[in-house]
PDB file of C-alpha atoms in Angstrom:
ATOM      1  CA  MET G 286      -0.012   0.190   0.009  1.00 75.00           C
ATOM      2  CA  ALA G 287       1.084   3.404  -0.596  1.00 79.00           C
ATOM      3  CA  ASN G 288       2.602   5.664   1.998  1.00 89.00           C
ATOM      4  CA  THR G 289       3.539   8.726   0.696  1.00 94.00           C
ATOM      5  CA  LYS G 290       1.688  11.479  -0.491  1.00 94.00           C
ATOM      6  CA  SER G 291       2.827  11.212  -3.827  1.00 94.00           C
ATOM      7  CA  ALA G 292       2.745   7.511  -4.088  1.00 93.00           C
ATOM      8  CA  LYS G 293      -0.926   7.960  -3.597  1.00 93.00           C
ATOM      9  CA  LYS G 294      -1.319  10.660  -5.861  1.00 94.00           C
ATOM     10  CA  ALA G 295       0.720   8.582  -8.655  1.00 95.00           C
ATOM     11  CA  ILE G 296      -1.818   5.780  -7.906  1.00 94.00           C
ATOM     12  CA  ARG G 297      -5.277   8.399  -8.646  1.00 95.00           C
ATOM     13  CA  LYS G 298      -3.696   9.371 -12.060  1.00 97.00           C
ATOM     14  CA  ILE G 299      -2.626   5.438 -13.279  1.00 97.00           C
ATOM     15  CA  GLU G 300      -6.638   4.746 -12.145  1.00 97.00           C
ATOM     16  CA  THR G 301      -7.362   7.687 -14.376  1.00 96.00           C
ATOM     17  CA  ARG G 302      -5.033   6.891 -17.297  1.00 96.00           C
ATOM     18  CA  THR G 303      -6.116   3.791 -17.135  1.00 97.00           C
ATOM     19  CA  ALA G 304      -9.995   4.021 -17.188  1.00 97.00           C
ATOM     20  CA  VAL G 305      -8.938   6.831 -20.292  1.00 97.00           C
ATOM     21  CA  ASN G 306      -6.970   3.984 -21.976  1.00 96.00           C
ATOM     22  CA  LYS G 307      -9.268   1.317 -21.676  1.00 97.00           C
ATOM     23  CA  ASP G 308     -12.302   3.401 -23.389  1.00 97.00           C
ATOM     24  CA  ARG G 309     -10.043   4.508 -26.249  1.00 97.00           C
ATOM     25  CA  ARG G 310      -9.365   1.048 -27.041  1.00 97.00           C
ATOM     26  CA  SER G 311     -12.774  -0.233 -26.301  1.00 97.00           C
ATOM     27  CA  ARG G 312     -13.849   2.061 -28.686  1.00 97.00           C
ATOM     28  CA  MET G 313     -11.063   1.117 -31.322  1.00 97.00           C
ATOM     29  CA  ARG G 314     -11.931  -2.148 -31.314  1.00 97.00           C
ATOM     30  CA  GLY G 315     -15.434  -1.685 -31.802  1.00 97.00           C
ATOM     31  CA  PHE G 316     -14.256   0.406 -35.278  1.00 97.00           C
ATOM     32  CA  ILE G 317     -12.171  -2.781 -36.355  1.00 97.00           C
ATOM     33  CA  ARG G 318     -15.124  -4.825 -35.531  1.00 97.00           C
ATOM     34  CA  LYS G 319     -17.204  -2.329 -37.967  1.00 97.00           C
ATOM     35  CA  VAL G 320     -15.060  -3.308 -40.507  1.00 97.00           C
ATOM     36  CA  GLU G 321     -14.580  -7.109 -40.034  1.00 96.00           C
ATOM     37  CA  GLU G 322     -18.909  -6.913 -40.055  1.00 96.00           C
ATOM     38  CA  ALA G 323     -18.483  -5.369 -43.024  1.00 96.00           C
ATOM     39  CA  ILE G 324     -16.304  -7.543 -44.977  1.00 95.00           C
ATOM     40  CA  ALA G 325     -18.057 -10.577 -43.601  1.00 95.00           C
ATOM     41  CA  THR G 326     -21.407  -9.349 -45.164  1.00 94.00           C
ATOM     42  CA  GLY G 327     -19.082  -8.767 -48.318  1.00 91.00           C
ATOM     43  CA  SER G 328     -20.442  -4.926 -49.278  1.00 91.00           C
ATOM     44  CA  LYS G 329     -17.689  -3.158 -50.685  1.00 93.00           C
ATOM     45  CA  ASP G 330     -19.544   0.221 -49.983  1.00 94.00           C
ATOM     46  CA  ALA G 331     -20.160  -0.595 -46.656  1.00 95.00           C
ATOM     47  CA  ALA G 332     -16.339  -2.068 -45.610  1.00 96.00           C
ATOM     48  CA  THR G 333     -14.557   1.155 -47.554  1.00 96.00           C
ATOM     49  CA  ALA G 334     -16.588   3.520 -45.674  1.00 96.00           C
ATOM     50  CA  ALA G 335     -15.963   1.649 -42.586  1.00 97.00           C
ATOM     51  CA  LEU G 336     -12.143   1.566 -43.053  1.00 97.00           C
ATOM     52  CA  LYS G 337     -11.921   5.224 -43.615  1.00 97.00           C
ATOM     53  CA  ALA G 338     -13.588   5.781 -40.538  1.00 97.00           C
ATOM     54  CA  ALA G 339     -11.344   3.132 -38.617  1.00 97.00           C
ATOM     55  CA  GLU G 340      -8.195   4.286 -39.759  1.00 97.00           C
ATOM     56  CA  PRO G 341      -7.932   7.927 -38.675  1.00 97.00           C
ATOM     57  CA  GLU G 342      -9.314   5.820 -35.487  1.00 97.00           C
ATOM     58  CA  ILE G 343      -6.894   3.218 -35.106  1.00 97.00           C
ATOM     59  CA  MET G 344      -3.868   5.682 -36.003  1.00 97.00           C
ATOM     60  CA  ARG G 345      -5.048   7.748 -32.843  1.00 97.00           C
ATOM     61  CA  ALA G 346      -4.949   5.284 -30.571  1.00 96.00           C
ATOM     62  CA  ALA G 347      -1.285   4.878 -31.110  1.00 97.00           C
ATOM     63  CA  GLN G 348      -0.499   8.456 -30.881  1.00 97.00           C
ATOM     64  CA  LYS G 349      -2.145   8.542 -27.820  1.00 95.00           C
ATOM     65  CA  GLY G 350       0.119   5.437 -26.599  1.00 95.00           C
ATOM     66  CA  VAL G 351      -3.155   3.012 -26.009  1.00 95.00           C
ATOM     67  CA  THR G 352      -0.883   0.582 -28.847  1.00 96.00           C
ATOM     68  CA  HIS G 353       2.472   0.830 -30.444  1.00 97.00           C
ATOM     69  CA  LYS G 354       2.563   2.601 -33.655  1.00 97.00           C
ATOM     70  CA  ASN G 355       4.029  -0.450 -35.508  1.00 98.00           C
ATOM     71  CA  THR G 356       0.768  -2.469 -34.438  1.00 97.00           C
ATOM     72  CA  ALA G 357      -1.780   0.334 -35.451  1.00 97.00           C
ATOM     73  CA  SER G 358       0.125   0.504 -38.972  1.00 98.00           C
ATOM     74  CA  ARG G 359      -0.018  -3.354 -39.315  1.00 98.00           C
ATOM     75  CA  LYS G 360      -3.898  -3.524 -38.315  1.00 97.00           C
ATOM     76  CA  VAL G 361      -4.864  -0.640 -40.975  1.00 97.00           C
ATOM     77  CA  SER G 362      -2.535  -2.221 -43.887  1.00 98.00           C
ATOM     78  CA  ARG G 363      -4.137  -5.890 -43.066  1.00 97.00           C
ATOM     79  CA  LEU G 364      -8.094  -4.616 -42.666  1.00 97.00           C
ATOM     80  CA  SER G 365      -7.101  -2.344 -45.667  1.00 96.00           C
ATOM     81  CA  ALA G 366      -5.699  -5.233 -48.069  1.00 96.00           C
ATOM     82  CA  ARG G 367      -8.986  -7.552 -46.785  1.00 96.00           C
ATOM     83  CA  VAL G 368     -11.523  -4.743 -48.087  1.00 95.00           C
ATOM     84  CA  LYS G 369      -9.215  -4.430 -51.217  1.00 95.00           C
ATOM     85  CA  VAL G 370      -9.710  -8.301 -51.955  1.00 94.00           C
ATOM     86  CA  LEU G 371     -13.564  -7.422 -51.921  1.00 89.00           C
ATOM     87  CA  SER G 372     -13.151  -4.900 -54.176  1.00 76.00           C
ATOM     88  CA  ALA G 373     -11.319  -7.402 -56.779  1.00 73.00           C
TER      89      ALA G 373
END
């Protein structure tokens, strides 16, 4: 258990950051899920629109430190490759 004043404050800050990061991660996953559902239905237009909405959200999560930059880029790349296959 934290004894010092600064340690107690650090615990409060960590709890706040954890809650914010959970929300951001959940939001990002929701956007990814929408793209994957659109791909599953086979709708090219819906998948393209969902990807266009998801890409900035994924990169924002990386910018805020929720995920690593390379992980975010990899997710966007793989999703866009799957959407591209639909249009072919």
